[in-house]
PDB file of C-alpha atoms and ligand atoms in Angstrom:
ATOM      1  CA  UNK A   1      12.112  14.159  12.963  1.00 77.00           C
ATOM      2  CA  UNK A   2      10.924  10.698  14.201  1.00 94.00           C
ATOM      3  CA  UNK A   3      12.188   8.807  11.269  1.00 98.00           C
ATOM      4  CA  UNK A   4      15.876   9.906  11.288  1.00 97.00           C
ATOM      5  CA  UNK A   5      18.211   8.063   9.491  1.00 94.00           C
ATOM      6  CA  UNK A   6      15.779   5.360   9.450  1.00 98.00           C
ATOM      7  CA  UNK A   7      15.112   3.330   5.477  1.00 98.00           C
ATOM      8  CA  UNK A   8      11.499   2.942   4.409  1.00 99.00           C
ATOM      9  CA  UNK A   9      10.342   1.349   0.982  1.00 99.00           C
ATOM     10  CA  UNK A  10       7.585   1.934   0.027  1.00 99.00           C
ATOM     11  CA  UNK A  11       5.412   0.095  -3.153  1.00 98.00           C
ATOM     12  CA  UNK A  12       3.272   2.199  -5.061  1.00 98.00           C
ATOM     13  CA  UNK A  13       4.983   5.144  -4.089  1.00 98.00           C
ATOM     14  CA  UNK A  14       4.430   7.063  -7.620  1.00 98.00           C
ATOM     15  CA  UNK A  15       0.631   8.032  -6.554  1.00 98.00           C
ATOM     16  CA  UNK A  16      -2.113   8.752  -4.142  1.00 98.00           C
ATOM     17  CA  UNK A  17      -1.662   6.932  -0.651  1.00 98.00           C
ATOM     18  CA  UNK A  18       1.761   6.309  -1.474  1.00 98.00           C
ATOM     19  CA  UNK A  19       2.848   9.271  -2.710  1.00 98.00           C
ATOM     20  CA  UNK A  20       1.358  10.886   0.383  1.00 99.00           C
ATOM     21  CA  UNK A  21       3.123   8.169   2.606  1.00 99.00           C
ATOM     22  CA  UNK A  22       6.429   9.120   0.539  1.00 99.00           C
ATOM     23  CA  UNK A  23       6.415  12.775   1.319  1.00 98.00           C
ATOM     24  CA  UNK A  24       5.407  12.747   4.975  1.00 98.00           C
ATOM     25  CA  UNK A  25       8.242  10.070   6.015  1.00 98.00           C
ATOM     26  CA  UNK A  26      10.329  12.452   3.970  1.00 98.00           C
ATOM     27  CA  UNK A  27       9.479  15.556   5.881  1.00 98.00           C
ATOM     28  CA  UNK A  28      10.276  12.646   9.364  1.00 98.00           C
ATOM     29  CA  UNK A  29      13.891  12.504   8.315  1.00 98.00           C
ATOM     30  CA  UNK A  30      13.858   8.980   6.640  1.00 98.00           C
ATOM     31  CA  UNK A  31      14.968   7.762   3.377  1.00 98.00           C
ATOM     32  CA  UNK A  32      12.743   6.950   1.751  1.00 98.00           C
ATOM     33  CA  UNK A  33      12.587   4.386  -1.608  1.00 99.00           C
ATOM     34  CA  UNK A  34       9.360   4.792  -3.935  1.00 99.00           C
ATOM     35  CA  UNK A  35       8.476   2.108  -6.374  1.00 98.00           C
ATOM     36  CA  UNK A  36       6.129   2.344  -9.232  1.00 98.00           C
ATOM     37  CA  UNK A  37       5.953   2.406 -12.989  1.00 98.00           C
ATOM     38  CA  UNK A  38       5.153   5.574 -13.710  1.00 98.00           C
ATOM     39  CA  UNK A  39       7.901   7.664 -14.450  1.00 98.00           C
ATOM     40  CA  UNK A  40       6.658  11.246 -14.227  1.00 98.00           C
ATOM     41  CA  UNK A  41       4.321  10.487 -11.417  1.00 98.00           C
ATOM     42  CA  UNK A  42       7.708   8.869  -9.316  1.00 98.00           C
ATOM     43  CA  UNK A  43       9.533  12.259 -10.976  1.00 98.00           C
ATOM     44  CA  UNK A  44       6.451  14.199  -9.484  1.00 98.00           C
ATOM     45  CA  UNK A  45       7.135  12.706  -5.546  1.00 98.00           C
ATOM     46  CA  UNK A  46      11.022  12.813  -5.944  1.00 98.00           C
ATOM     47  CA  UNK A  47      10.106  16.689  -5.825  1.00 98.00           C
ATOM     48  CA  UNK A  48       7.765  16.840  -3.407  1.00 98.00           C
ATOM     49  CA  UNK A  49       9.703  14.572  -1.061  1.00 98.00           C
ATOM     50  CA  UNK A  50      13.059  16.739  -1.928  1.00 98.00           C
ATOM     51  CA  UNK A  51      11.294  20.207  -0.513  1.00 98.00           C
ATOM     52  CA  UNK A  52      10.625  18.601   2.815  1.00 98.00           C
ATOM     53  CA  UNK A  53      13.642  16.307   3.378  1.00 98.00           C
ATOM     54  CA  UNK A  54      15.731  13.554   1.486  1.00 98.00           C
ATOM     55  CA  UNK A  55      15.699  13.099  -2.172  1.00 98.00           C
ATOM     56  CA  UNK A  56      14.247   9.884  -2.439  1.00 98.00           C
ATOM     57  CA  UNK A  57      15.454   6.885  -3.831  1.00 98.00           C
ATOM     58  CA  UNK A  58      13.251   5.932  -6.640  1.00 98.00           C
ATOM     59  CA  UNK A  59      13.051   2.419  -8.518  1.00 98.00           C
ATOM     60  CA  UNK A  60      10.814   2.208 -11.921  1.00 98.00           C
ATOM     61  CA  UNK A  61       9.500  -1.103 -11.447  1.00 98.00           C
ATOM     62  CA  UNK A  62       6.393  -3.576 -12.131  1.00 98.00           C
ATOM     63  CA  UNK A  63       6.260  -5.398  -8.933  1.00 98.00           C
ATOM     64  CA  UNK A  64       4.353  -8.557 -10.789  1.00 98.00           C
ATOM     65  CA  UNK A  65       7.840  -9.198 -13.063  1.00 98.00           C
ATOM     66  CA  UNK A  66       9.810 -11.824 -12.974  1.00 96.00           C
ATOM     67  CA  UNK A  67      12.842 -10.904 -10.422  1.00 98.00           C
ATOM     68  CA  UNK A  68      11.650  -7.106 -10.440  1.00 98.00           C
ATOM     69  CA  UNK A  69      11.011  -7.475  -6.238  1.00 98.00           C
ATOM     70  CA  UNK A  70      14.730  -9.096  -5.680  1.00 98.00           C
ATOM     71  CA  UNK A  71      16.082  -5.442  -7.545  1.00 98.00           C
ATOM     72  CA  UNK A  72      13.839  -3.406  -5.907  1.00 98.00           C
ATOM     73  CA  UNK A  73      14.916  -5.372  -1.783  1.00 98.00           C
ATOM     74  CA  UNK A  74      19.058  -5.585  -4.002  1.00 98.00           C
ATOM     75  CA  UNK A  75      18.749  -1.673  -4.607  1.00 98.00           C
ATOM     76  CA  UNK A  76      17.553  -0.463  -1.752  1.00 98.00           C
ATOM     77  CA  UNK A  77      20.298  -2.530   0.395  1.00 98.00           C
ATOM     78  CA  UNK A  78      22.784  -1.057  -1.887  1.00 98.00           C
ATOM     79  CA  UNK A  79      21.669   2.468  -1.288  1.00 98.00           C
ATOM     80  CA  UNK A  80      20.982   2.218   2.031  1.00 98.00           C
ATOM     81  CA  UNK A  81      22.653  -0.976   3.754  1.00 98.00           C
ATOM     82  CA  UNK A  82      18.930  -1.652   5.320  1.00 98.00           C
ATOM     83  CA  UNK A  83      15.083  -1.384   5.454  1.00 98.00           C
ATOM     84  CA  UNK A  84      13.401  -0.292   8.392  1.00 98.00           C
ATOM     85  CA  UNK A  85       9.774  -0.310   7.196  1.00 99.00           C
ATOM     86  CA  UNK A  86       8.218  -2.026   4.618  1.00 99.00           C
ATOM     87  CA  UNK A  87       5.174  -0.112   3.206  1.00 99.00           C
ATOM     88  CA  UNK A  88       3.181  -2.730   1.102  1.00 99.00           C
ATOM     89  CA  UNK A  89       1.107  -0.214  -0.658  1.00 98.00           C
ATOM     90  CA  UNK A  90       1.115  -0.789  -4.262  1.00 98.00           C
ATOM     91  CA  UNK A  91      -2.668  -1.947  -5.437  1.00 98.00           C
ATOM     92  CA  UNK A  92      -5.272  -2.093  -8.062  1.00 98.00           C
ATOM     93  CA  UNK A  93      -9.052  -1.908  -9.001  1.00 98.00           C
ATOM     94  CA  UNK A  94     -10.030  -4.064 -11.878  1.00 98.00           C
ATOM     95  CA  UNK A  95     -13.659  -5.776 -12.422  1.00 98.00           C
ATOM     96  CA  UNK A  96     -14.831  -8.324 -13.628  1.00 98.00           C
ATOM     97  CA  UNK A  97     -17.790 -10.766 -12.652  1.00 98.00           C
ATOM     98  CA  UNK A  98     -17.762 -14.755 -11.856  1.00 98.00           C
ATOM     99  CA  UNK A  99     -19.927 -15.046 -15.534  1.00 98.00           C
ATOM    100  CA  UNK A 100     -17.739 -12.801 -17.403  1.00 98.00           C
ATOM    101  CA  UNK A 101     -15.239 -14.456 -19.737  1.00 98.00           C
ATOM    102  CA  UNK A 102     -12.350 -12.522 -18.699  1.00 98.00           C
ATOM    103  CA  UNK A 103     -13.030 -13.609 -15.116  1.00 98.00           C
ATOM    104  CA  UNK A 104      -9.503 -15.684 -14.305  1.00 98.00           C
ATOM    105  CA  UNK A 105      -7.794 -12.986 -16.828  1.00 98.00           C
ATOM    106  CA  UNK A 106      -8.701 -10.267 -14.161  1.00 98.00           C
ATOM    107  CA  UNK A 107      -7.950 -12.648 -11.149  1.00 98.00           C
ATOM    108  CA  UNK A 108      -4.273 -12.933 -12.132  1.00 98.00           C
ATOM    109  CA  UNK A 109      -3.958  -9.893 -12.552  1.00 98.00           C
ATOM    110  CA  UNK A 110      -5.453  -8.801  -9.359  1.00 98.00           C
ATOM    111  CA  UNK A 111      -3.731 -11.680  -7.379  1.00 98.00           C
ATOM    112  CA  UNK A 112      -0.559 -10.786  -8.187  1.00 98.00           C
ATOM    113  CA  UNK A 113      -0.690  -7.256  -8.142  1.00 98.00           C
ATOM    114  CA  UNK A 114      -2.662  -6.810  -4.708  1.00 98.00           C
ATOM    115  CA  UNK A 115      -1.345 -10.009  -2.925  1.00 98.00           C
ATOM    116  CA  UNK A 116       1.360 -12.550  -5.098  1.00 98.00           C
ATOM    117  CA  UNK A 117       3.861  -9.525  -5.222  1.00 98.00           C
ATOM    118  CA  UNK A 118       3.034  -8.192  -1.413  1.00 98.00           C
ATOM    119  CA  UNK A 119       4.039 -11.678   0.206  1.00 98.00           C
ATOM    120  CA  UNK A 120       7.198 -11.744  -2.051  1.00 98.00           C
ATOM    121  CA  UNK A 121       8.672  -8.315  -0.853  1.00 98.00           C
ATOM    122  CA  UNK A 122       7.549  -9.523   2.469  1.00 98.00           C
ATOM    123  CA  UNK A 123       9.700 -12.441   2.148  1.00 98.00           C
ATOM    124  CA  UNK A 124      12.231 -10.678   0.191  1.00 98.00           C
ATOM    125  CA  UNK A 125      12.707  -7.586   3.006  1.00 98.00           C
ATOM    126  CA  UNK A 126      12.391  -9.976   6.021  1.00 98.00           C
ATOM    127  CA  UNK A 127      15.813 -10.207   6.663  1.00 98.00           C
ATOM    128  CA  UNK A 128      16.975  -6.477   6.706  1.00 98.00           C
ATOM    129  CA  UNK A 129      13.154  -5.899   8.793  1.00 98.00           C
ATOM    130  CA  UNK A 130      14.630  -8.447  11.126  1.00 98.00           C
ATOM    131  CA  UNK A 131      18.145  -7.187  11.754  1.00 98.00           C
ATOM    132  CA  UNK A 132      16.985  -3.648  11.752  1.00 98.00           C
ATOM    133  CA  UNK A 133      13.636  -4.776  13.590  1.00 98.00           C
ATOM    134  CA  UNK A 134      11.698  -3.150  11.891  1.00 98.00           C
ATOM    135  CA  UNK A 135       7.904  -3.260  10.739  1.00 98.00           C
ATOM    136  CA  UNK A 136       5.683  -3.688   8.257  1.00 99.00           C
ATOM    137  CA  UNK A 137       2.372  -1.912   7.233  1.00 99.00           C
ATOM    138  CA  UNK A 138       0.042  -3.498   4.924  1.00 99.00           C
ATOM    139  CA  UNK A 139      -2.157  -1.123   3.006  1.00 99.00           C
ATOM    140  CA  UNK A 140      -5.681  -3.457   2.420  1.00 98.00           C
ATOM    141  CA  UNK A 141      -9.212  -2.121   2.116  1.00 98.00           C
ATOM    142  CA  UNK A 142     -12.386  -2.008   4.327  1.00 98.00           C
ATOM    143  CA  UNK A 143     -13.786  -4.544   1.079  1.00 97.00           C
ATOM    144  CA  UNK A 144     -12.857  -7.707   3.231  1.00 97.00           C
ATOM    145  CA  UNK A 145     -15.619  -5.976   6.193  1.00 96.00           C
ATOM    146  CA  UNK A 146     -18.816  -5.507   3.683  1.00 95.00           C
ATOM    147  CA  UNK A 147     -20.961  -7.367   1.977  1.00 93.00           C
ATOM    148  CA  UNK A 148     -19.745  -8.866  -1.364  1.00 92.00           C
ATOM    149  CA  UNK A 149     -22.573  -6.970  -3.193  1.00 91.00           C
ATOM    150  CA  UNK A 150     -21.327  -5.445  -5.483  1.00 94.00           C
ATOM    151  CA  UNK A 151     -20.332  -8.685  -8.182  1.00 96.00           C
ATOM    152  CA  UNK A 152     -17.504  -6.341 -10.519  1.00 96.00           C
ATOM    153  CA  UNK A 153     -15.799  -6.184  -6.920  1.00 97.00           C
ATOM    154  CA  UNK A 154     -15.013  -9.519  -5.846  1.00 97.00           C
ATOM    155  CA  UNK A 155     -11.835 -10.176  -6.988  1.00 98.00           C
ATOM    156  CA  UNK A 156     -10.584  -6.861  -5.368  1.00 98.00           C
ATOM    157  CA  UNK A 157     -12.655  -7.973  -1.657  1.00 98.00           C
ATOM    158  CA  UNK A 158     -11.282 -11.446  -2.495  1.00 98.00           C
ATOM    159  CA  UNK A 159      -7.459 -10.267  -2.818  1.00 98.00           C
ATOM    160  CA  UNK A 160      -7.629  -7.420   0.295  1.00 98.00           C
ATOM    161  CA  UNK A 161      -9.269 -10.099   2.238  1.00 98.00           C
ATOM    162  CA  UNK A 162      -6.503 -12.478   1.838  1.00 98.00           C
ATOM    163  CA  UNK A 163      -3.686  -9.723   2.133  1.00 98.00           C
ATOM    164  CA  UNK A 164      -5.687  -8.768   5.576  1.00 98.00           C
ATOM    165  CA  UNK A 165      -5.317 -12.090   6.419  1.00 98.00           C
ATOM    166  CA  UNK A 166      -1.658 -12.714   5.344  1.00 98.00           C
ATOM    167  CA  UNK A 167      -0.684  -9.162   7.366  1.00 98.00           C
ATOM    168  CA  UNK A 168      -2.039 -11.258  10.705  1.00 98.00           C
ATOM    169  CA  UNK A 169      -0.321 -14.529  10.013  1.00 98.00           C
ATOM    170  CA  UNK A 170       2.855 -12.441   9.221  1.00 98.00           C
ATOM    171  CA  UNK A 171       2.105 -10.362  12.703  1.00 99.00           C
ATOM    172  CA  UNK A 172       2.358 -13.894  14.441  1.00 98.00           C
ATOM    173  CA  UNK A 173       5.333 -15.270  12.709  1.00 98.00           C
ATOM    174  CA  UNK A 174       7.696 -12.355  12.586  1.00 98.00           C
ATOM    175  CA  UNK A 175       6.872 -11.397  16.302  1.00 98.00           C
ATOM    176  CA  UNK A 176       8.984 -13.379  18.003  1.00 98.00           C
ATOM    177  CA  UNK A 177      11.766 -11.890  15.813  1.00 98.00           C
ATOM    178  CA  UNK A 178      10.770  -8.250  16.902  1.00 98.00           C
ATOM    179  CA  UNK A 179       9.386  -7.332  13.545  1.00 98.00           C
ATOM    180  CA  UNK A 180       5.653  -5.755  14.062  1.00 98.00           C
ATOM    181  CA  UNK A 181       3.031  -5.830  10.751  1.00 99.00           C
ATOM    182  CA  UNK A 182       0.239  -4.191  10.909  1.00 99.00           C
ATOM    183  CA  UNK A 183      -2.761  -3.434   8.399  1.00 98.00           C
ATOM    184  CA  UNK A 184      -4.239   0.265   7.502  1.00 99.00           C
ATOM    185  CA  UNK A 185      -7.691  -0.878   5.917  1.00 98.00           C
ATOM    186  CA  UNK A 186      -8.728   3.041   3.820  1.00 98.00           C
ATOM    187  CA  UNK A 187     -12.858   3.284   3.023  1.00 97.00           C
ATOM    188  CA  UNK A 188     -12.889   5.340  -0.061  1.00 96.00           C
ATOM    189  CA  UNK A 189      -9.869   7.938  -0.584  1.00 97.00           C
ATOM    190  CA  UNK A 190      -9.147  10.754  -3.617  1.00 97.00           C
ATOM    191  CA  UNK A 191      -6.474   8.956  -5.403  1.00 97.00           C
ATOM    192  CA  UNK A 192      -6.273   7.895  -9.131  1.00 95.00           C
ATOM    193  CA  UNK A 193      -7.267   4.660  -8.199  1.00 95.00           C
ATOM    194  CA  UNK A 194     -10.603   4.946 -10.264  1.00 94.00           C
ATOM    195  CA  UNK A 195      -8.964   6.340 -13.403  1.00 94.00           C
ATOM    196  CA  UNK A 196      -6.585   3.740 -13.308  1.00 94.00           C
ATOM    197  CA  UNK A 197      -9.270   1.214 -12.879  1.00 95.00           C
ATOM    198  CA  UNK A 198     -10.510   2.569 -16.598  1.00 94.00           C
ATOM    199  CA  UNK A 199     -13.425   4.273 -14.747  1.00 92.00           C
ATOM    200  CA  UNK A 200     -13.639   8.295 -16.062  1.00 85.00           C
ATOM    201  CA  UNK A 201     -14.718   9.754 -12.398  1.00 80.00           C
ATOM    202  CA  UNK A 202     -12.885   9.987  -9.381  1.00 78.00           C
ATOM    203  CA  UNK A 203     -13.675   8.448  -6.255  1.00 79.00           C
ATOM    204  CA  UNK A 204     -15.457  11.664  -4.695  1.00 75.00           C
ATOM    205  CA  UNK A 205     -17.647  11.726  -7.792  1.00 72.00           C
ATOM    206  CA  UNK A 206     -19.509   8.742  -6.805  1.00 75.00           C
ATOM    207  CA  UNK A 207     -21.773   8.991  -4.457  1.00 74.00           C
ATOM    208  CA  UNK A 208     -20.926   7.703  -1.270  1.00 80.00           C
ATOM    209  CA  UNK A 209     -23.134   8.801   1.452  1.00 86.00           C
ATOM    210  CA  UNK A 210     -20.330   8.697   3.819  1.00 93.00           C
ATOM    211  CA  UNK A 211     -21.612   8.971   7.357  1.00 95.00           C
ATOM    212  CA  UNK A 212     -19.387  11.532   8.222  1.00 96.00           C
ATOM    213  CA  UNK A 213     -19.907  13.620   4.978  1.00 94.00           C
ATOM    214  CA  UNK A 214     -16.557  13.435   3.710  1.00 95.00           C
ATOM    215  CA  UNK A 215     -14.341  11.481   2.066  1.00 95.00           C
ATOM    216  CA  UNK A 216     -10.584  11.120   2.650  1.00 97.00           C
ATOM    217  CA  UNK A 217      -7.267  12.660   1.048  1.00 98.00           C
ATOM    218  CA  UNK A 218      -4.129  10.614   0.939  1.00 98.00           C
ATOM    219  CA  UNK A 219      -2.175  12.236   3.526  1.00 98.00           C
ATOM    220  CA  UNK A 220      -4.809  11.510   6.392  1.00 98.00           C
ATOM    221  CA  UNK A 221      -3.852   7.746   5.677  1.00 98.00           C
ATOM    222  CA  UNK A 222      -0.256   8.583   5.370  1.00 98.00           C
ATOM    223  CA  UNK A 223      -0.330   9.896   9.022  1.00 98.00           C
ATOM    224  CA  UNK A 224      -2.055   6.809  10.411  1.00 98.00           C
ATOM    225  CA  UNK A 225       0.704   4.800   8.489  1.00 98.00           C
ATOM    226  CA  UNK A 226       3.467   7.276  10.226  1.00 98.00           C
ATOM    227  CA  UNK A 227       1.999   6.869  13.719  1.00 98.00           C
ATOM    228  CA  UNK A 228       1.969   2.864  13.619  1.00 98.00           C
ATOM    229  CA  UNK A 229       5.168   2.554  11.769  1.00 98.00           C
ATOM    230  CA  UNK A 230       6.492   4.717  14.333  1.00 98.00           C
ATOM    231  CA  UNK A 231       8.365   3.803  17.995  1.00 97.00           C
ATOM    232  CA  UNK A 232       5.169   5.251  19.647  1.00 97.00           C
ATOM    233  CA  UNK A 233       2.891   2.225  18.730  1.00 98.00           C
ATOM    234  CA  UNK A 234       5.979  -0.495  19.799  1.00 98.00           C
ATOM    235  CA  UNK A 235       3.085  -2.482  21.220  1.00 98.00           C
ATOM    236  CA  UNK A 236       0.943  -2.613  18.624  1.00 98.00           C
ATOM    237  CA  UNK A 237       1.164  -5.971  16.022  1.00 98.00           C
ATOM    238  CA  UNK A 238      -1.053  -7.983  14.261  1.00 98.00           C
ATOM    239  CA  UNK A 239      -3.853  -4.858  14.470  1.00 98.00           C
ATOM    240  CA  UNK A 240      -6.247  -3.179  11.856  1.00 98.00           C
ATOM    241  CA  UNK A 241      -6.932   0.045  11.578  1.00 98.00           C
ATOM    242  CA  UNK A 242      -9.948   1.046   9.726  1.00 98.00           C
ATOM    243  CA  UNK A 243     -10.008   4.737   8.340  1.00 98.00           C
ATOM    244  CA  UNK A 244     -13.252   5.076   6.642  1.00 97.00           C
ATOM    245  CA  UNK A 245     -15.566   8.171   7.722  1.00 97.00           C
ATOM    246  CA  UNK A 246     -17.904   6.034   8.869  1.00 97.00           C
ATOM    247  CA  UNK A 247     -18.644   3.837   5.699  1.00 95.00           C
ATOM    248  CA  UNK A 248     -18.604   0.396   7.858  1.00 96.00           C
ATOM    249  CA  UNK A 249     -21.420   1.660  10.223  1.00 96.00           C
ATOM    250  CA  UNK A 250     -23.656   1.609   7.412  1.00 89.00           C
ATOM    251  CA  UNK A 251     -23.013  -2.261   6.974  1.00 78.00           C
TER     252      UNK A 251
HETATM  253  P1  NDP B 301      -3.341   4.863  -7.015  1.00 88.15           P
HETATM  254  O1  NDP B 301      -3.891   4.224  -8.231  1.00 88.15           O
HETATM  255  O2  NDP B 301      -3.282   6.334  -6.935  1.00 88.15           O
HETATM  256  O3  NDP B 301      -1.898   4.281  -6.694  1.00 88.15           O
HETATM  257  C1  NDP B 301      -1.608   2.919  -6.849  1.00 88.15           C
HETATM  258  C2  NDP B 301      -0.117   2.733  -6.791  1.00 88.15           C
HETATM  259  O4  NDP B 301       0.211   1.350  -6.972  1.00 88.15           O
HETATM  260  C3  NDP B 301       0.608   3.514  -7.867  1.00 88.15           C
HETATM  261  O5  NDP B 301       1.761   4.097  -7.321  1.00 88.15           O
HETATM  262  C4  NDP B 301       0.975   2.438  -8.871  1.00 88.15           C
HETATM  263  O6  NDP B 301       2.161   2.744  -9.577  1.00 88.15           O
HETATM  264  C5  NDP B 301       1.222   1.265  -7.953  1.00 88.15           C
HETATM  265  N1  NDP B 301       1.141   0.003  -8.685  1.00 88.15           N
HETATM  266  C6  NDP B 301       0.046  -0.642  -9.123  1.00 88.15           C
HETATM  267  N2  NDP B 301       0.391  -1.752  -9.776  1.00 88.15           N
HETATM  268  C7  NDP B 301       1.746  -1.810  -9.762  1.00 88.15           C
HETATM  269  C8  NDP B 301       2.700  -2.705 -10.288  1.00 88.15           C
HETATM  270  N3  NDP B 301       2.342  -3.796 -10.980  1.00 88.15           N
HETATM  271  N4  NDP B 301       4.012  -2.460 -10.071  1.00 88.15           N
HETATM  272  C9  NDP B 301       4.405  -1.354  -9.385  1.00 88.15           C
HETATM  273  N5  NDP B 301       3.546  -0.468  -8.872  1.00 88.15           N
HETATM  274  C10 NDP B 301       2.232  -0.692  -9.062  1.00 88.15           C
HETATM  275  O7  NDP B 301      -4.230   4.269  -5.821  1.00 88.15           O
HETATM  276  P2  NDP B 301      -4.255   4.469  -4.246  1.00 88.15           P
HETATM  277  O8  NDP B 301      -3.197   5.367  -3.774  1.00 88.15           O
HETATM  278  O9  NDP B 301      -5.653   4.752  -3.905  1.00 88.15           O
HETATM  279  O10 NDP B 301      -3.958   2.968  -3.778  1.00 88.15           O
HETATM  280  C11 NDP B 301      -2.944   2.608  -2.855  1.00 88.15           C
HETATM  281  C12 NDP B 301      -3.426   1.394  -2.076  1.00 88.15           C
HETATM  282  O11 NDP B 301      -4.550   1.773  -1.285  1.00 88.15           O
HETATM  283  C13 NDP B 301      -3.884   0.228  -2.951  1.00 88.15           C
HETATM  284  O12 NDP B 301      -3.418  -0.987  -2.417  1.00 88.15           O
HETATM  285  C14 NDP B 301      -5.414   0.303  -2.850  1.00 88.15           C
HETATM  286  O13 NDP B 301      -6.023  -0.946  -3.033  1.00 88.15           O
HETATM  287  C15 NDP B 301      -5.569   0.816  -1.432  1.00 88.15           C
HETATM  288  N6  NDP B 301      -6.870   1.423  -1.161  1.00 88.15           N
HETATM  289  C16 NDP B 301      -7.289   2.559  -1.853  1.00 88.15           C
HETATM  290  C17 NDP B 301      -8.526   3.102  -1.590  1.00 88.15           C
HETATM  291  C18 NDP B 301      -9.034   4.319  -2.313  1.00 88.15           C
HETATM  292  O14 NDP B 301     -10.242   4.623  -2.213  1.00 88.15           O
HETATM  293  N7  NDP B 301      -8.213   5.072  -3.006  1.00 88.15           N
HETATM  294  C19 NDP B 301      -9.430   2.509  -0.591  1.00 88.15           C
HETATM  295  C20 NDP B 301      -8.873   1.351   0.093  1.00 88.15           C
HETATM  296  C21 NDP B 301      -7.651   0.846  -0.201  1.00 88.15           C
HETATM  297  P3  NDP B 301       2.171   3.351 -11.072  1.00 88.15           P
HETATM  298  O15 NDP B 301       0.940   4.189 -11.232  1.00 88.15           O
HETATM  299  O16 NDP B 301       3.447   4.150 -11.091  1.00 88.15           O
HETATM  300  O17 NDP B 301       2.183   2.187 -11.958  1.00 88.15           O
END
């Protein structure tokens, strides 16, 4: 039980990485705080998470409202007295080109769903991270490695890029307080990301021609997060790690 006793928080905890992430810190002996909107799916992991270990503490929120991060950091204190890791998880796919009219419509959305609301829990948790020290993993995206050729995309390579980029500069400031970040950068995984995104086919139904011939489920990204938020990688800060089958080696 590596994560005994030990307070993790995780955003986007209602589905797919998340989720995953939820239930295998669970089965480590942590509590273990999901955030996300929807209900049933956060009923769903309180379950799951409840068979293996702790019930979880779970907190219906949309992370882009006004004051909704301050409750979520204000709850979890409350519960718990302190955070030990930080899982900055919560994302979304939305498209939109540079010549569409919706264009800066999608960007806010995007912004301050994959990025805006990640530097505010940041900010929000540092203190408890720092007393406890802690660490923080940053869930981005291989989009910031390829080429930006797909034009529906940018906005999403545009906001992982900067939230790769924001994990590093964090990794540099919090070190000399003892608080590691670190990023976990997924290729494509089997999620609900795509449905969410409005798009009626899941990620393994496009095809991907994955070098290795596979894509990946949530929990193989869940045990990457484990092993980096765990005391075995104490040296390890300001790092990416790049789970992908192969997908960058064809770029
Ligand atoms: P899912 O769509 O399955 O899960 C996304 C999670 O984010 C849900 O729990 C959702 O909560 C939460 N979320 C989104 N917006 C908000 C919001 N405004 N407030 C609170 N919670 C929110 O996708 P994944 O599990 O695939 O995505 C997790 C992360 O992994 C994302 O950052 C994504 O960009 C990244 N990623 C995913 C890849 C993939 O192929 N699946 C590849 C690379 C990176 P709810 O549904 O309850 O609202």
């Amino acid at each position: 039980m590596s994560f005994l006793d030990k307070v993790v928080l995780i955003t986007g905890g209602s589905s797919g990485i998340g989720a995953a992430t939820a239930v295998a810190f669970s089965r480590e002996g942590a509590n273990v705080v999901i955030v996300g909107r929807n209900e049933k799916k956060l009923n769903d992991v309180i379950e799951k998470c409840t068979v293996v270990g702790n019930k979880p503490l779970s907190i219906k929120a949309d992370i882009t409202h006004e004051g909704e991060a301050e409750r979520i950091v204000k709850e979890t204190i409350e519960a718990f007295q302190k955070i030990d890791v930080l899982v900055n998880n919560a994302g979304l796919v939305r498209f939109a080109k540079v010549l569409d009219s919706h264009v800066l419509e999608t960007y806010d959305l995007i912004m301050n769903t994959n990025l805006r609301s990640q530097i505010k829990l940041t900010h929000l948790a540092a203190p408890s991270l720092i007393e406890s020290k802690g660490n923080i993993i940053n869930v981005s995206s291989i989009a910031p490695k390829i080429k930006p050729s797909n034009p529906e995309m940018i906005l999403y390579g545009l906001s992982k890029t900067a939230f790769s980029y924001f994990s590093r500069a964090a990794a540099a400031e919090f070190a000399p307080h003892g608080v590691r970040v670190n990023t976990v950068s997924p290729g494509p995984v089997e999620t609900d990301i795509m449905y969410n995104a409005g798009v009626n086919k899941s990620v393994s139904d496009t095809d991907l021609k994955l070098p290795l011939g596979r894509i990946s489920q949530p929990e193989e990204i869940a045990d990457i997060i484990l092993y980096i938020a765990g005391d075995k990688a104490i040296a390890i800060t300001g790092s990416d790690h790049t789970i992908d089958n192969g997908f960058l080696l064809k770029f």
